[in-house]
């Protein structure tokens, strides 16, 4: 007979669980559960609204399924990139996954992260996220890329990157607020952007 301890049970559940962020609101629990089923037997999938995304809690039947996520920072679900980290991670371990970030600007409209996986591989990024506009919920014309270290980030910024034959430009994350939501150019804005269709 083993004494039941709620604290031990919580630790046991944590060892089998993932914390997931950046889940678009148009995805549902069934779709998310299915995406994670590629990595092990999912016994629990819970989505909680957080601003204009969901956060997710995924629990596998075994802690063995979690080990692979020490190196996997994001998975693709129906073309969308969901960031992941083991629930057992400390705050500093979680924060380290968002420490080395750059923005690539100039991607076409209505692109999903799955379309950019080749670029992520080329620049050695561990995760990518195309932010969604709060008003229209459409993808913005740039992508955040997360790197495992300062060195891999700096090496990536030395590379010339193109998508569909169009050159993309690197920007630090603190410039995101200066980027136009329509064309992605710094200093432009939707009200004056020449890519906005105007009524004749």
Tab-separated table of C-alpha atoms in Angstrom:
chain	number	residue	atom	x	y	z
A	1	UNK	CA	0.000	0.000	0.000
A	2	UNK	CA	1.458	3.373	-1.012
A	3	UNK	CA	0.445	6.532	0.742
A	4	UNK	CA	-1.284	8.904	-1.736
A	5	UNK	CA	0.281	12.333	-1.772
A	6	UNK	CA	-1.377	15.115	-3.824
A	7	UNK	CA	2.044	16.799	-4.162
A	8	UNK	CA	3.593	13.613	-5.590
A	9	UNK	CA	0.638	13.149	-7.948
A	10	UNK	CA	1.053	16.743	-9.165
A	11	UNK	CA	4.775	16.155	-9.805
A	12	UNK	CA	3.962	12.921	-11.628
A	13	UNK	CA	1.406	14.728	-13.837
A	14	UNK	CA	3.878	17.570	-14.476
A	15	UNK	CA	6.511	15.096	-15.646
A	16	UNK	CA	4.070	13.931	-18.345
A	17	UNK	CA	2.789	17.383	-19.360
A	18	UNK	CA	3.508	20.193	-21.799
A	19	UNK	CA	2.651	23.881	-21.640
A	20	UNK	CA	1.616	25.185	-25.075
A	21	UNK	CA	1.269	28.837	-26.186
A	22	UNK	CA	0.368	30.763	-29.367
A	23	UNK	CA	-2.591	28.508	-30.200
A	24	UNK	CA	-4.872	30.470	-32.588
A	25	UNK	CA	-8.499	30.735	-31.466
A	26	UNK	CA	-9.722	29.058	-34.674
A	27	UNK	CA	-8.144	25.742	-33.592
A	28	UNK	CA	-10.067	23.428	-31.260
A	29	UNK	CA	-9.093	20.815	-28.654
A	30	UNK	CA	-9.665	17.889	-31.029
A	31	UNK	CA	-7.297	19.370	-33.645
A	32	UNK	CA	-4.627	20.216	-31.065
A	33	UNK	CA	-4.886	16.782	-29.412
A	34	UNK	CA	-4.486	15.140	-32.836
A	35	UNK	CA	-1.333	17.161	-33.590
A	36	UNK	CA	0.278	16.093	-30.304
A	37	UNK	CA	-0.771	12.455	-30.783
A	38	UNK	CA	2.131	12.178	-33.252
A	39	UNK	CA	4.459	12.424	-30.243
A	40	UNK	CA	2.778	9.993	-27.827
A	41	UNK	CA	-0.565	8.951	-26.310
A	42	UNK	CA	-2.395	12.113	-25.211
A	43	UNK	CA	-4.663	11.573	-22.195
A	44	UNK	CA	-5.575	15.213	-21.547
A	45	UNK	CA	-5.845	18.341	-23.707
A	46	UNK	CA	-7.171	21.576	-22.232
A	47	UNK	CA	-7.226	24.995	-23.934
A	48	UNK	CA	-7.596	28.241	-21.952
A	49	UNK	CA	-8.145	31.650	-23.656
A	50	UNK	CA	-5.275	34.114	-23.059
A	51	UNK	CA	-5.693	37.479	-24.811
A	52	UNK	CA	-6.239	36.623	-28.488
A	53	UNK	CA	-4.753	33.118	-28.339
A	54	UNK	CA	-5.217	29.937	-26.310
A	55	UNK	CA	-2.732	28.475	-23.878
A	56	UNK	CA	-2.809	24.698	-23.767
A	57	UNK	CA	-2.094	21.929	-21.288
A	58	UNK	CA	-1.224	18.578	-22.870
A	59	UNK	CA	-0.726	15.462	-20.757
A	60	UNK	CA	0.721	12.241	-22.149
A	61	UNK	CA	0.285	8.763	-20.710
A	62	UNK	CA	4.027	8.527	-20.036
A	63	UNK	CA	6.846	10.906	-19.094
A	64	UNK	CA	8.935	9.312	-21.866
A	65	UNK	CA	6.975	11.335	-24.444
A	66	UNK	CA	8.146	14.583	-22.811
A	67	UNK	CA	11.902	13.988	-23.228
A	68	UNK	CA	11.803	14.837	-26.940
A	69	UNK	CA	10.445	18.309	-26.081
A	70	UNK	CA	13.703	19.232	-24.371
A	71	UNK	CA	14.840	19.826	-27.962
A	72	UNK	CA	11.513	20.500	-29.754
A	73	UNK	CA	10.403	24.106	-29.193
A	74	UNK	CA	7.334	24.151	-31.456
A	75	UNK	CA	5.077	21.797	-33.390
A	76	UNK	CA	2.874	22.363	-36.432
A	77	UNK	CA	-0.903	21.957	-36.141
A	78	UNK	CA	-2.828	22.432	-39.416
A	79	UNK	CA	-0.110	24.771	-40.690
A	80	UNK	CA	0.121	26.804	-37.457
A	81	UNK	CA	3.152	26.794	-35.170
A	82	UNK	CA	2.415	26.114	-31.484
A	83	UNK	CA	5.199	26.820	-28.986
A	84	UNK	CA	5.810	24.121	-26.409
A	85	UNK	CA	7.845	23.488	-23.298
A	86	UNK	CA	7.727	20.772	-20.626
A	87	UNK	CA	5.571	21.854	-17.654
A	88	UNK	CA	8.416	20.821	-15.347
A	89	UNK	CA	10.674	23.559	-16.800
A	90	UNK	CA	11.740	26.314	-14.410
A	91	UNK	CA	10.941	29.952	-15.256
A	92	UNK	CA	14.513	30.518	-16.449
A	93	UNK	CA	14.300	27.463	-18.733
A	94	UNK	CA	11.016	28.772	-20.190
A	95	UNK	CA	12.405	32.293	-20.569
A	96	UNK	CA	15.528	31.015	-22.342
A	97	UNK	CA	13.316	29.846	-25.223
A	98	UNK	CA	12.277	33.460	-25.836
A	99	UNK	CA	15.641	35.075	-25.142
A	100	UNK	CA	17.202	35.102	-28.637
A	101	UNK	CA	14.654	36.471	-31.100
A	102	UNK	CA	14.689	38.205	-34.481
A	103	UNK	CA	11.979	39.296	-36.913
A	104	UNK	CA	12.021	38.582	-40.655
A	105	UNK	CA	9.947	41.121	-42.570
A	106	UNK	CA	8.350	40.995	-46.007
A	107	UNK	CA	6.485	37.681	-46.124
A	108	UNK	CA	3.310	37.625	-48.266
A	109	UNK	CA	-0.118	37.958	-46.674
A	110	UNK	CA	-2.042	34.912	-45.429
A	111	UNK	CA	1.072	32.782	-44.982
A	112	UNK	CA	1.073	30.109	-42.279
A	113	UNK	CA	4.145	29.056	-40.334
A	114	UNK	CA	4.262	25.696	-42.132
A	115	UNK	CA	5.020	27.624	-45.354
A	116	UNK	CA	8.136	29.056	-43.687
A	117	UNK	CA	9.633	25.853	-42.247
A	118	UNK	CA	12.299	25.760	-44.964
A	119	UNK	CA	13.460	29.240	-43.932
A	120	UNK	CA	13.434	28.215	-40.245
A	121	UNK	CA	15.681	25.263	-41.130
A	122	UNK	CA	17.959	27.444	-43.296
A	123	UNK	CA	18.573	29.951	-40.481
A	124	UNK	CA	18.691	27.261	-37.747
A	125	UNK	CA	15.702	28.638	-35.801
A	126	UNK	CA	14.088	26.503	-33.086
A	127	UNK	CA	10.612	28.068	-33.333
A	128	UNK	CA	8.709	30.550	-35.465
A	129	UNK	CA	5.539	32.582	-35.057
A	130	UNK	CA	3.626	34.760	-37.525
A	131	UNK	CA	1.640	37.128	-35.279
A	132	UNK	CA	-2.080	37.595	-35.943
A	133	UNK	CA	-3.641	41.050	-36.112
A	134	UNK	CA	-5.881	41.683	-33.085
A	135	UNK	CA	-8.552	43.382	-35.235
A	136	UNK	CA	-8.752	41.196	-38.353
A	137	UNK	CA	-7.058	38.059	-36.914
A	138	UNK	CA	-5.129	37.834	-40.195
A	139	UNK	CA	-1.377	37.064	-40.271
A	140	UNK	CA	0.955	40.070	-40.189
A	141	UNK	CA	3.629	40.318	-42.938
A	142	UNK	CA	6.493	39.280	-40.668
A	143	UNK	CA	7.624	36.310	-38.608
A	144	UNK	CA	9.310	36.002	-35.203
A	145	UNK	CA	12.136	33.450	-35.111
A	146	UNK	CA	13.548	32.018	-31.868
A	147	UNK	CA	17.108	30.741	-31.596
A	148	UNK	CA	18.891	28.504	-29.109
A	149	UNK	CA	21.766	30.936	-28.510
A	150	UNK	CA	23.077	34.426	-29.238
A	151	UNK	CA	25.622	32.936	-31.658
A	152	UNK	CA	23.040	31.105	-33.786
A	153	UNK	CA	20.922	34.276	-33.887
A	154	UNK	CA	23.878	36.405	-35.026
A	155	UNK	CA	24.871	33.793	-37.636
A	156	UNK	CA	21.291	33.785	-38.986
A	157	UNK	CA	21.273	37.573	-39.398
A	158	UNK	CA	24.313	37.275	-41.695
A	159	UNK	CA	22.257	35.170	-44.136
A	160	UNK	CA	20.315	36.552	-47.088
A	161	UNK	CA	16.825	35.101	-46.885
A	162	UNK	CA	14.127	35.152	-49.572
A	163	UNK	CA	10.602	33.782	-49.853
A	164	UNK	CA	8.908	33.257	-53.235
A	165	UNK	CA	11.782	35.170	-54.851
A	166	UNK	CA	11.360	38.233	-52.597
A	167	UNK	CA	14.145	39.255	-50.231
A	168	UNK	CA	13.242	39.482	-46.542
A	169	UNK	CA	14.848	41.862	-44.046
A	170	UNK	CA	16.004	41.212	-40.465
A	171	UNK	CA	14.826	43.415	-37.583
A	172	UNK	CA	15.254	43.251	-33.788
A	173	UNK	CA	12.029	42.447	-31.856
A	174	UNK	CA	11.885	45.924	-30.283
A	175	UNK	CA	11.146	47.341	-33.767
A	176	UNK	CA	7.903	45.343	-34.123
A	177	UNK	CA	5.765	48.371	-33.188
A	178	UNK	CA	7.275	50.374	-36.092
A	179	UNK	CA	6.372	47.761	-38.742
A	180	UNK	CA	3.357	48.263	-41.013
A	181	UNK	CA	0.718	45.523	-40.575
A	182	UNK	CA	0.064	45.582	-44.338
A	183	UNK	CA	3.476	45.641	-46.035
A	184	UNK	CA	5.797	45.071	-43.066
A	185	UNK	CA	8.023	48.064	-43.851
A	186	UNK	CA	9.424	50.050	-40.962
A	187	UNK	CA	7.931	53.526	-40.625
A	188	UNK	CA	4.959	52.794	-42.931
A	189	UNK	CA	1.429	52.476	-41.531
A	190	UNK	CA	-1.825	50.952	-42.817
A	191	UNK	CA	-3.429	54.414	-43.187
A	192	UNK	CA	-0.864	55.520	-45.806
A	193	UNK	CA	0.381	52.143	-47.116
A	194	UNK	CA	0.235	51.930	-50.914
A	195	UNK	CA	-0.599	48.198	-50.682
A	196	UNK	CA	-3.984	48.962	-49.104
A	197	UNK	CA	-6.732	48.730	-51.745
A	198	UNK	CA	-8.477	52.126	-51.848
A	199	UNK	CA	-12.013	52.625	-53.125
A	200	UNK	CA	-12.105	54.474	-56.453
